[in-house]
Coordinates of C-alpha atoms and ligand atoms in Angstrom, one line a residue:
M1486 CA -14.6 -37.3 5.5
T1487 CA -15.5 -34.0 6.9
R1488 CA -13.8 -31.2 4.8
L1489 CA -13.5 -27.3 5.3
V1490 CA -14.6 -25.2 2.3
M1491 CA -13.4 -21.7 3.0
V1492 CA -15.2 -18.9 0.8
S1493 CA -13.8 -15.5 0.8
N1494 CA -13.8 -12.4 -1.7
R1495 CA -10.2 -12.5 -2.0
V1496 CA -8.0 -15.9 -2.1
I1497 CA -4.3 -15.6 -1.1
D1498 CA -1.7 -16.8 -3.9
F1499 CA 0.3 -19.6 -1.8
N1500 CA 3.0 -19.0 -4.3
A1501 CA 3.4 -15.5 -3.8
A1502 CA 6.7 -14.7 -2.2
Q1503 CA 5.7 -11.3 -0.7
Q1504 CA 2.1 -11.2 0.9
A1505 CA 0.7 -9.4 3.7
G1506 CA -1.7 -10.4 6.9
G1507 CA -4.9 -9.7 8.3
V1508 CA -8.0 -12.0 7.0
G1509 CA -5.8 -13.9 4.7
V1510 CA -3.3 -15.5 7.4
A1511 CA -6.1 -16.0 9.8
I1512 CA -8.0 -18.4 7.1
Y1513 CA -4.8 -20.0 5.9
N1514 CA -3.9 -21.0 9.4
T1515 CA -7.3 -22.6 10.1
L1516 CA -7.3 -24.3 6.4
E1517 CA -4.1 -25.9 7.5
R1518 CA -5.4 -28.0 9.9
H1519 CA -8.2 -29.3 7.7
S1520 CA -8.7 -31.0 4.3
G1521 CA -10.6 -28.9 2.1
F1522 CA -10.0 -26.1 -0.2
W1523 CA -10.4 -22.3 -0.6
F1524 CA -12.8 -20.6 -3.0
G1525 CA -13.0 -17.1 -4.1
W1526 CA -11.7 -14.4 -6.3
D1527 CA -8.1 -14.3 -7.7
G1528 CA -7.8 -10.7 -7.8
R1529 CA -7.9 -10.2 -11.4
S1530 CA -10.8 -8.0 -13.0
D1531 CA -9.8 -8.2 -16.6
E1532 CA -12.6 -10.9 -17.9
T1533 CA -15.0 -9.7 -20.5
G1534 CA -16.9 -13.0 -20.9
S1535 CA -18.3 -15.3 -18.1
P1536 CA -15.1 -16.0 -16.1
E1537 CA -14.5 -20.0 -15.0
P1538 CA -13.3 -21.3 -11.9
K1539 CA -9.6 -22.7 -12.0
S1540 CA -8.1 -25.2 -9.2
V1541 CA -4.8 -25.1 -8.1
T1542 CA -2.8 -27.3 -5.5
V1543 CA 0.3 -26.1 -4.0
G1544 CA 2.0 -28.0 -1.2
G1545 CA -1.2 -29.7 -0.3
H1546 CA -3.3 -26.6 -0.3
T1547 CA -6.1 -26.4 -2.7
T1548 CA -7.4 -23.0 -4.1
V1549 CA -10.5 -22.8 -6.4
T1550 CA -10.5 -19.3 -7.8
E1551 CA -12.0 -17.2 -10.7
A1552 CA -11.6 -13.8 -12.2
L1553 CA -14.1 -10.8 -12.0
T1554 CA -15.4 -9.0 -15.2
E1555 CA -14.3 -5.3 -15.1
A1556 CA -18.4 -4.5 -14.6
D1557 CA -18.2 -7.1 -11.6
Y1558 CA -15.3 -5.2 -10.1
N1559 CA -16.9 -1.9 -10.4
E1560 CA -20.2 -2.9 -9.1
Y1561 CA -19.8 -5.9 -6.8
Y1562 CA -16.5 -5.0 -5.4
L1563 CA -16.0 -1.4 -5.7
G1564 CA -19.9 -0.5 -5.6
Y1565 CA -21.9 -2.8 -3.4
S1566 CA -19.3 -4.1 -1.1
N1567 CA -17.2 -1.1 -0.8
S1568 CA -19.3 1.9 -1.4
V1569 CA -22.5 0.6 0.4
L1570 CA -21.9 -2.2 3.0
W1571 CA -18.4 -1.0 4.1
P1572 CA -19.5 2.5 5.0
V1573 CA -22.7 1.6 6.3
F1574 CA -21.5 -1.2 8.6
H1575 CA -18.7 1.5 9.6
N1576 CA -21.7 3.9 10.6
R1577 CA -20.6 6.3 7.7
L1578 CA -24.1 6.8 6.2
D1579 CA -22.5 10.0 4.9
L1580 CA -20.3 8.2 2.4
A1581 CA -22.5 5.5 1.2
Q1582 CA -23.5 5.5 -2.3
F1583 CA -27.2 4.2 -2.3
E1584 CA -28.4 5.5 -5.4
A1585 CA -26.0 3.8 -7.4
G1586 CA -28.0 0.4 -8.1
Y1587 CA -25.1 -2.0 -7.6
Y1588 CA -27.3 -4.4 -5.7
A1589 CA -28.3 -6.7 -8.5
R1590 CA -24.7 -7.2 -9.6
Y1591 CA -23.7 -8.0 -6.1
V1592 CA -26.4 -10.8 -6.0
E1593 CA -25.5 -11.8 -9.5
V1594 CA -21.8 -12.2 -8.6
N1595 CA -22.9 -14.3 -5.4
A1596 CA -25.0 -16.4 -7.5
R1597 CA -22.5 -17.1 -10.0
F1598 CA -19.9 -17.9 -7.3
A1599 CA -22.5 -20.2 -5.9
R1600 CA -23.2 -21.9 -9.1
H1601 CA -19.4 -22.6 -9.8
L1602 CA -18.9 -24.0 -6.0
A1603 CA -21.9 -26.2 -5.7
P1604 CA -20.8 -29.1 -7.6
L1605 CA -17.7 -29.2 -5.7
I1606 CA -19.4 -29.6 -2.3
Q1607 CA -19.5 -33.1 -0.9
P1608 CA -22.5 -34.2 1.8
D1609 CA -19.9 -33.8 4.9
D1610 CA -18.4 -30.6 3.8
V1611 CA -18.5 -27.6 6.3
I1612 CA -18.8 -24.3 4.4
W1613 CA -17.4 -21.1 6.2
V1614 CA -17.9 -17.8 4.4
H1615 CA -16.1 -14.8 5.0
D1616 CA -17.2 -11.1 5.0
Y1617 CA -19.5 -8.6 3.7
H1618 CA -18.8 -9.1 0.0
L1619 CA -20.6 -12.4 0.2
V1620 CA -23.7 -12.2 2.4
P1621 CA -26.0 -13.6 -0.2
M1622 CA -23.7 -16.8 -0.5
A1623 CA -25.5 -19.2 1.8
M1624 CA -29.0 -18.3 0.3
E1625 CA -27.6 -18.8 -3.3
L1626 CA -26.2 -22.4 -2.3
R1627 CA -29.5 -23.1 -0.6
K1628 CA -31.4 -22.5 -3.7
L1629 CA -29.1 -25.1 -5.3
G1630 CA -29.8 -27.7 -3.0
I1631 CA -26.9 -27.6 -0.7
D1632 CA -27.9 -28.4 2.8
N1633 CA -24.6 -28.5 4.4
P1634 CA -23.7 -26.4 7.4
I1635 CA -22.8 -22.9 6.2
G1636 CA -21.3 -20.4 8.6
F1637 CA -20.5 -16.8 8.0
F1638 CA -17.7 -14.5 9.6
L1639 CA -18.1 -10.8 9.4
H1640 CA -14.6 -9.3 9.9
I1641 CA -15.9 -5.6 9.9
P1642 CA -17.8 -4.2 12.9
V1643 CA -21.7 -3.9 12.9
G1644 CA -22.8 -0.4 13.1
P1645 CA -26.1 0.4 15.0
A1646 CA -29.1 -1.0 13.8
Q1647 CA -30.3 2.6 12.4
A1648 CA -27.5 2.7 10.2
L1649 CA -28.2 -0.7 8.5
L1650 CA -31.8 -0.1 8.3
A1651 CA -31.0 3.0 5.8
I1652 CA -29.6 0.4 3.2
P1653 CA -32.5 0.2 0.7
E1654 CA -32.1 -3.4 0.6
N1655 CA -31.8 -4.0 4.3
Q1656 CA -34.6 -6.7 4.3
Q1657 CA -32.9 -8.6 1.9
I1658 CA -29.6 -8.5 3.5
A1659 CA -31.4 -9.4 6.6
R1660 CA -33.2 -12.4 5.0
A1661 CA -29.8 -13.8 3.2
L1662 CA -28.3 -13.7 6.9
G1663 CA -30.8 -16.0 7.9
A1664 CA -29.8 -18.6 5.5
Y1665 CA -26.6 -19.3 7.4
D1666 CA -26.3 -21.5 10.6
L1667 CA -24.1 -19.6 12.4
I1668 CA -23.0 -16.0 12.3
G1669 CA -19.5 -15.1 13.9
L1670 CA -18.7 -11.6 14.8
Q1671 CA -15.7 -9.7 16.5
T1672 CA -17.3 -8.2 19.5
Q1673 CA -20.2 -8.4 22.0
S1674 CA -21.2 -5.2 21.0
D1675 CA -21.5 -6.3 17.3
V1676 CA -23.7 -9.2 18.5
R1677 CA -26.0 -6.9 20.2
N1678 CA -26.2 -4.7 17.0
L1679 CA -26.9 -7.3 14.7
I1680 CA -29.7 -8.9 16.8
D1681 CA -31.1 -5.4 17.0
F1682 CA -31.0 -5.0 13.4
L1683 CA -32.8 -8.4 12.5
Q1684 CA -35.5 -7.5 15.1
Q1685 CA -36.1 -4.3 13.4
S1686 CA -35.8 -5.2 9.7
V1687 CA -37.3 -8.7 9.5
Y1688 CA -39.0 -9.1 12.8
G1689 CA -36.3 -11.4 14.0
R1690 CA -37.3 -13.0 17.0
L1691 CA -34.9 -14.1 19.8
L1692 CA -35.7 -17.7 21.0
P1693 CA -35.1 -19.0 24.7
S1694 CA -32.5 -21.2 23.0
G1695 CA -30.4 -18.0 22.3
R1696 CA -30.8 -18.5 18.6
I1697 CA -32.8 -15.9 16.4
R1698 CA -35.7 -17.0 14.0
V1699 CA -35.8 -15.1 10.8
F1700 CA -38.7 -16.1 8.8
D1701 CA -38.5 -19.8 8.6
S1702 CA -34.9 -20.4 9.5
E1703 CA -33.0 -20.2 12.8
L1704 CA -29.5 -18.8 13.3
E1705 CA -27.1 -18.7 16.0
I1706 CA -24.9 -15.3 16.4
G1707 CA -21.7 -15.5 18.3
C1708 CA -18.4 -13.5 19.1
F1709 CA -15.2 -14.9 17.8
P1710 CA -12.5 -12.3 18.0
V1711 CA -10.0 -12.9 15.4
G1712 CA -6.2 -13.2 16.4
I1713 CA -3.0 -13.1 15.0
D1714 CA -0.1 -15.9 15.0
P1715 CA 2.1 -14.4 17.5
N1716 CA 5.2 -16.4 16.2
D1717 CA 5.1 -14.6 13.1
F1718 CA 6.3 -11.4 15.3
A1719 CA 8.6 -13.2 17.9
F1720 CA 12.3 -12.8 18.1
G1721 CA 14.7 -15.7 17.8
P1722 CA 18.1 -16.1 19.1
G1723 CA 20.5 -13.4 17.8
E1724 CA 17.9 -11.5 15.9
E1725 CA 17.4 -9.0 18.9
E1726 CA 21.0 -8.2 19.1
A1727 CA 21.3 -7.4 15.4
L1728 CA 18.3 -5.3 15.8
A1729 CA 19.6 -3.4 18.7
A1730 CA 23.0 -2.7 16.9
N1731 CA 21.2 -1.2 14.0
D1732 CA 18.9 0.9 16.1
Q1733 CA 20.9 3.7 17.7
S1734 CA 18.2 6.4 17.4
E1735 CA 17.7 8.8 20.2
I1736 CA 14.6 9.8 18.7
N1737 CA 11.2 8.0 20.1
R1738 CA 9.2 6.7 17.3
I1739 CA 5.3 6.4 17.4
I1740 CA 4.2 4.0 14.7
G1741 CA 1.1 3.9 12.9
I1742 CA 0.4 1.1 10.1
D1743 CA -3.0 1.3 8.6
R1744 CA -4.6 0.9 5.4
L1745 CA -5.1 4.4 3.9
D1746 CA -9.0 4.0 4.9
Y1747 CA -11.3 6.8 6.0
T1748 CA -12.4 4.3 8.9
K1749 CA -8.8 4.3 10.4
G1750 CA -9.0 7.7 12.0
L1751 CA -5.6 9.1 10.4
P1752 CA -6.8 12.6 10.3
Q1753 CA -7.5 12.5 14.0
K1754 CA -4.2 11.0 14.6
F1755 CA -2.4 13.7 12.8
K1756 CA -4.3 16.5 14.2
A1757 CA -3.8 15.0 17.8
Y1758 CA 0.0 14.6 17.2
G1759 CA 0.1 18.4 15.9
K1760 CA -1.8 19.3 19.4
F1761 CA 0.8 17.1 21.3
L1762 CA 3.5 19.0 19.8
E1763 CA 1.8 22.2 20.5
E1764 CA 1.2 21.7 24.2
F1765 CA 4.4 19.8 25.0
P1766 CA 7.2 21.7 23.3
E1767 CA 9.8 20.2 25.2
Y1768 CA 9.3 16.8 23.2
R1769 CA 9.9 18.5 19.9
R1770 CA 13.0 16.9 18.2
R1771 CA 13.0 14.1 20.4
I1772 CA 9.9 12.2 18.8
V1773 CA 8.6 11.4 15.4
L1774 CA 5.5 9.9 14.4
S1775 CA 6.0 7.3 11.3
Q1776 CA 2.7 6.5 9.6
F1777 CA 2.5 3.9 7.0
A1778 CA -0.5 3.9 5.0
P1779 CA -0.5 1.7 1.9
P1780 CA -3.0 2.3 -0.8
T1781 CA -6.5 0.4 -1.2
R1782 CA -9.6 1.0 -3.2
E1783 CA -8.1 4.2 -4.7
S1784 CA -10.8 4.5 -7.5
V1785 CA -13.4 5.1 -4.8
E1786 CA -14.0 8.7 -4.3
A1787 CA -13.8 8.6 -0.5
Y1788 CA -10.4 7.2 -0.5
A1789 CA -9.0 9.7 -2.8
D1790 CA -10.5 12.5 -0.4
I1791 CA -8.9 11.2 2.6
K1792 CA -5.6 11.0 0.7
A1793 CA -5.6 14.5 0.0
E1794 CA -6.6 15.2 3.4
L1795 CA -3.7 13.4 4.8
E1796 CA -1.0 14.7 2.6
S1797 CA -2.1 18.1 3.4
L1798 CA -2.1 17.6 7.2
A1799 CA 1.4 16.1 7.2
G1800 CA 2.6 19.0 5.1
S1801 CA 1.2 21.6 7.4
I1802 CA 2.3 19.8 10.7
N1803 CA 5.9 19.4 9.1
G1804 CA 5.7 23.0 7.8
R1805 CA 4.8 24.4 11.0
Y1806 CA 7.0 22.3 13.5
G1807 CA 10.0 21.1 11.4
E1808 CA 13.5 21.9 11.6
L1809 CA 16.4 21.6 9.2
D1810 CA 17.2 18.4 11.1
W1811 CA 14.0 17.1 12.2
V1812 CA 10.9 16.1 10.4
P1813 CA 7.8 15.5 12.9
I1814 CA 5.8 13.2 10.6
N1815 CA 7.4 10.5 8.5
Y1816 CA 4.4 9.7 6.0
I1817 CA 4.8 6.9 3.7
H1818 CA 2.0 5.9 1.2
R1819 CA 3.4 2.6 0.2
T1820 CA 3.1 -1.0 1.3
I1821 CA 6.0 -2.1 3.4
P1822 CA 7.2 -5.7 2.9
R1823 CA 5.8 -7.8 5.8
G1824 CA 9.0 -9.3 6.7
E1825 CA 9.9 -5.8 8.1
L1826 CA 7.0 -5.1 10.4
R1827 CA 7.8 -6.8 13.3
D1828 CA 11.3 -4.9 13.4
I1829 CA 9.5 -1.5 12.9
Y1830 CA 6.9 -2.3 15.6
R1831 CA 9.8 -3.5 18.1
T1832 CA 11.9 -0.3 17.6
S1833 CA 8.8 1.8 18.2
R1834 CA 8.3 3.3 21.5
I1835 CA 4.6 3.9 20.9
G1836 CA 1.8 2.1 19.0
L1837 CA -1.0 4.4 17.9
V1838 CA -4.1 2.9 16.6
T1839 CA -7.0 5.4 16.4
P1840 CA -9.9 3.9 14.1
L1841 CA -13.2 5.5 14.4
L1842 CA -14.7 2.0 14.3
D1843 CA -13.0 -1.0 13.4
G1844 CA -13.9 -4.8 13.3
M1845 CA -10.8 -6.0 15.5
N1846 CA -7.7 -4.1 14.1
L1847 CA -4.8 -6.9 14.3
V1848 CA -2.1 -4.0 13.9
A1849 CA -2.9 -3.5 17.7
K1850 CA -2.1 -7.2 18.2
E1851 CA 1.0 -7.4 16.2
Y1852 CA 2.4 -4.5 17.8
I1853 CA 2.0 -6.0 21.5
A1854 CA 3.5 -9.5 19.9
S1855 CA 6.6 -7.8 18.6
Q1856 CA 7.6 -6.0 21.9
D1857 CA 10.6 -6.7 24.0
P1858 CA 9.3 -8.2 27.2
K1859 CA 12.3 -6.6 29.1
D1860 CA 11.7 -3.2 27.8
P1861 CA 8.3 -3.1 26.1
G1862 CA 6.6 0.1 24.4
V1863 CA 3.1 1.2 24.9
L1864 CA 0.0 0.8 22.7
I1865 CA -2.2 3.5 22.7
L1866 CA -5.6 2.0 21.2
S1867 CA -8.9 3.6 20.1
K1868 CA -11.9 2.4 22.3
F1869 CA -14.0 1.8 19.1
A1870 CA -11.6 -0.8 17.8
G1871 CA -12.8 -4.5 18.3
S1872 CA -9.6 -5.2 20.0
A1873 CA -10.2 -2.8 23.0
E1874 CA -12.7 -5.1 24.2
Q1875 CA -9.9 -7.8 24.9
L1876 CA -6.8 -5.3 25.3
S1877 CA -8.2 -3.3 28.1
D1878 CA -4.7 -2.9 29.7
T1879 CA -3.8 -0.5 26.9
L1880 CA -4.0 3.1 27.1
L1881 CA -7.6 3.4 25.6
V1882 CA -8.5 6.7 23.9
N1883 CA -11.6 8.6 22.3
P1884 CA -10.1 9.0 18.6
Y1885 CA -12.5 12.1 18.3
D1886 CA -11.1 13.7 21.4
L1887 CA -7.7 15.0 20.2
N1888 CA -6.9 16.2 23.6
D1889 CA -7.4 12.6 25.1
I1890 CA -4.7 11.3 22.5
A1891 CA -2.4 14.2 23.0
Q1892 CA -2.3 13.7 27.0
C1893 CA -2.1 9.7 26.5
L1894 CA 1.0 10.3 24.2
K1895 CA 2.8 12.3 27.1
L1896 CA 1.4 9.5 29.6
A1897 CA 3.0 6.9 27.2
L1898 CA 6.4 8.9 26.7
D1899 CA 6.5 9.2 30.6
M1900 CA 5.7 5.8 31.6
P1901 CA 8.0 4.0 34.0
L1902 CA 9.3 0.6 33.0
S1903 CA 7.4 -1.3 35.7
E1904 CA 4.1 -0.1 34.5
R1905 CA 5.1 -0.8 31.0
R1906 CA 6.1 -4.2 31.8
S1907 CA 3.0 -5.0 33.9
R1908 CA 0.7 -3.7 31.1
Y1909 CA 2.4 -5.7 28.3
D1910 CA 2.4 -8.9 30.5
A1911 CA -1.4 -8.8 31.0
L1912 CA -1.7 -8.0 27.2
I1913 CA 0.6 -10.5 25.6
K1914 CA -1.1 -13.3 27.5
I1915 CA -4.5 -12.3 25.7
V1916 CA -2.9 -12.0 22.3
R1917 CA -1.3 -15.3 22.8
K1918 CA -4.2 -16.9 24.2
H1919 CA -6.6 -15.6 21.6
D1920 CA -4.5 -16.2 18.7
A1921 CA -5.5 -17.1 15.0
D1922 CA -5.4 -20.5 15.9
A1923 CA -7.9 -20.4 18.8
W1924 CA -10.4 -18.3 16.6
G1925 CA -10.2 -21.0 13.8
R1926 CA -10.8 -24.0 16.3
S1927 CA -13.7 -22.4 18.3
Y1928 CA -15.6 -21.1 15.2
F1929 CA -15.1 -24.6 13.3
A1930 CA -16.1 -26.2 16.6
A1931 CA -19.3 -24.1 16.8
L1932 CA -20.1 -24.4 13.2
V1933 CA -20.1 -28.2 13.3
K1934 CA -22.2 -28.0 16.2
A1935 CA -24.8 -25.9 14.4
G1936 CA -24.6 -28.5 11.6
H1937 CA -25.8 -31.2 14.1
R1938 CA -28.9 -29.1 14.7
R1939 CA -29.4 -28.8 10.9
A1940 CA -29.4 -32.4 10.8
G1941 CA -32.6 -33.1 12.5
R1942 CA -31.9 -30.8 15.4
S1943 CA -30.4 -33.8 16.9
S1944 CA -28.3 -33.3 20.0
K1945 CA -26.1 -36.3 19.2
P1946 CA -23.2 -35.5 16.8
L1947 CA -23.3 -37.0 13.4
P1948 CA -20.7 -39.7 13.1
E1949 CA -18.3 -37.9 10.5
M1950 CA -18.7 -34.5 12.1
G1951 CA -18.1 -36.1 15.6
R1952 CA -15.0 -37.4 14.3
A1953 CA -13.9 -34.2 12.6
L1954 CA -14.3 -32.4 16.2
E1955 CA -12.0 -35.1 17.8
R1956 CA -9.5 -34.8 15.2
L1957 CA -9.7 -30.9 15.7
R1958 CA -9.2 -31.4 19.5
D1959 CA -6.2 -33.8 18.9
A1960 CA -4.6 -32.1 16.4
P1961 CA -1.1 -30.9 17.5
K1962 CA -0.8 -26.9 17.8
K1963 CA 1.0 -25.3 15.2
N1964 CA 4.8 -25.6 15.0
T1965 CA 6.2 -22.6 17.3
T1966 CA 9.1 -21.9 14.9
E1967 CA 7.1 -21.8 11.8
R1968 CA 6.0 -18.5 10.1
S1969 CA 2.7 -18.2 8.4
P1970 CA 2.4 -17.2 4.8
R1971 CA 1.4 -13.8 3.9
A1972 CA -1.6 -12.6 2.3
N1973 CA -2.4 -9.4 0.3
V1974 CA -3.1 -6.2 2.4
G1975 CA -6.8 -5.1 2.4
T1976 CA -10.2 -6.9 2.2
Ligands
LIG2757 C1 -10.5 -6.4 8.3 C2 -11.0 -5.7 9.2 C3 -10.4 -7.1 11.2 C4 -1.2 -2.9 6.9 N1 -0.2 -2.4 6.0 C5 0.7 -3.0 5.7 C6 0.4 -4.4 6.1 N2 -0.7 -4.4 6.8 C7 -1.3 -5.6 7.5 C8 -1.2 -5.4 8.9 C9 -2.6 -6.2 9.3 C10 -3.4 -6.0 8.3 O1 -2.7 -5.6 7.2 C11 -4.3 -5.3 8.7 O2 -5.3 -5.7 9.3 P1 -6.5 -4.9 10.2 O3 -7.1 -5.8 11.2 O4 -6.1 -3.6 10.7 O5 -7.4 -4.4 9.2 P2 -8.4 -4.7 7.6 O6 -7.3 -5.2 6.5 O7 -9.1 -3.5 7.5 O8 -9.1 -6.2 8.0 C12 -10.3 -5.6 10.8 C13 -9.5 -7.7 10.2 O9 -10.4 -8.0 9.0 C14 -9.4 -9.3 10.6 O10 -10.7 -9.8 11.0 O11 -9.1 -7.0 12.3 O12 -11.2 -4.6 11.5 O13 -11.3 -4.2 9.0 O14 -1.9 -7.6 9.5 O15 0.1 -5.9 9.5 N3 1.3 -5.3 5.9 C15 2.5 -5.2 5.0 N4 2.5 -3.8 4.6 C16 1.9 -2.7 4.8 O16 2.0 -1.8 4.5 N5 3.1 -6.2 4.7

């Protein structure tokens, strides 16, 4: 029987009462429709010896997880993954720490994960690896004789080839990508950038079939935009009225919800809001920017810098424009319970999402999914978020252009109901159509097809994989009243 084996850096705890969204929920939703298990790090980094995997089954879901050693955490996770690959793929070469020599540990942790995973793999399994922490995983599994279809999905954007070529180990990274059968990316622009990189780094050749030849392997690269489960943000009978009764405020809220990351364009957002208050004083006291920015990766220097910058900006804008009874920016550096997100989005007149570069940005989709169809708010979205490729009916802004954001804030606040509704109608259709479920189904189907090619480059499905595709096609869509579990914030 074909099982789906998910592999990601971080595995969510199915038992945890309060977990968050993003990658974890999307993976969980997909895994729900398949037998199989989820393999990866359990979030602990206190091991001194060699960590051993532990298998746990909760309510029919199996996870196989292991801890990291402190050195792994510092060099594989904070080091190579988050101080080299993360900044470079987000086109922030200025923040990349190439000299640190973390690469050896990065490969070592991938090789250890592969050694622990390989004995659990059965001949018909399909293996789906997630994100930049695990680029070498397929290569390490292949060394151990694993010939199953292996796919890779990159949740973050692919910066321009010139940025990726600056990684000292760029050829090793390109060669490792070549060990996968299918690489899934978020946008067409990411697909173009990755092909460009493979061509320049290792003379990858684009074949007439559309696949890429890297050394002696062929891989496929496709665009599979991640979605959310819109049911998580829908309102049931009675919930709407209860919320309205509690929300009697006359002040229009602009909401921002972003991990405190330098890619999210938070200083630009604060400065643009300051500019808006300066240029349109008539809106003062009638508006507030509520920015939730939960902490992540705090021990990486660039994250400490952005924290200090934001605190200073919020302080100076509040100091300059605030009144005894009005504070312009509400800046909250904490994680909010996921159960509260939907109500906060719903009661906010504007969703302001300004990343300088982002793989997808699920907050944009969550904001749309939470709106009241009769009186929806307006999403202002950076044109450099992956979601902008799909959500073209939002107000798209250039996050580097503070004037553009300030003008859009005015436009959004003045937007007539009819226009808000017609934009919302177009956007919610896209959010619903391209939900987490559709993402998982389409990627899995493409990976199974890639598996056919691996098995003798046959155009006929292998019997067991053919059945897996049929089961997937016939499987009922998720129960619409059911909510997904919550995964931890951050990747
Ligand atoms: C990567 C890519 C891509 C945020 N603050 C709180 C909280 N969140 C939740 C949001 C949302 C998730 O975290 C963030 O999702 P994003 O998509 O914005 O970003 P990343 O975590 O950076 O994820 C990204 C994504 O992968 C999926 O492929 O879209 O581009 O970078 O669900 O709601 N949740 C709670 N409290 C918070 O304070 N509970």
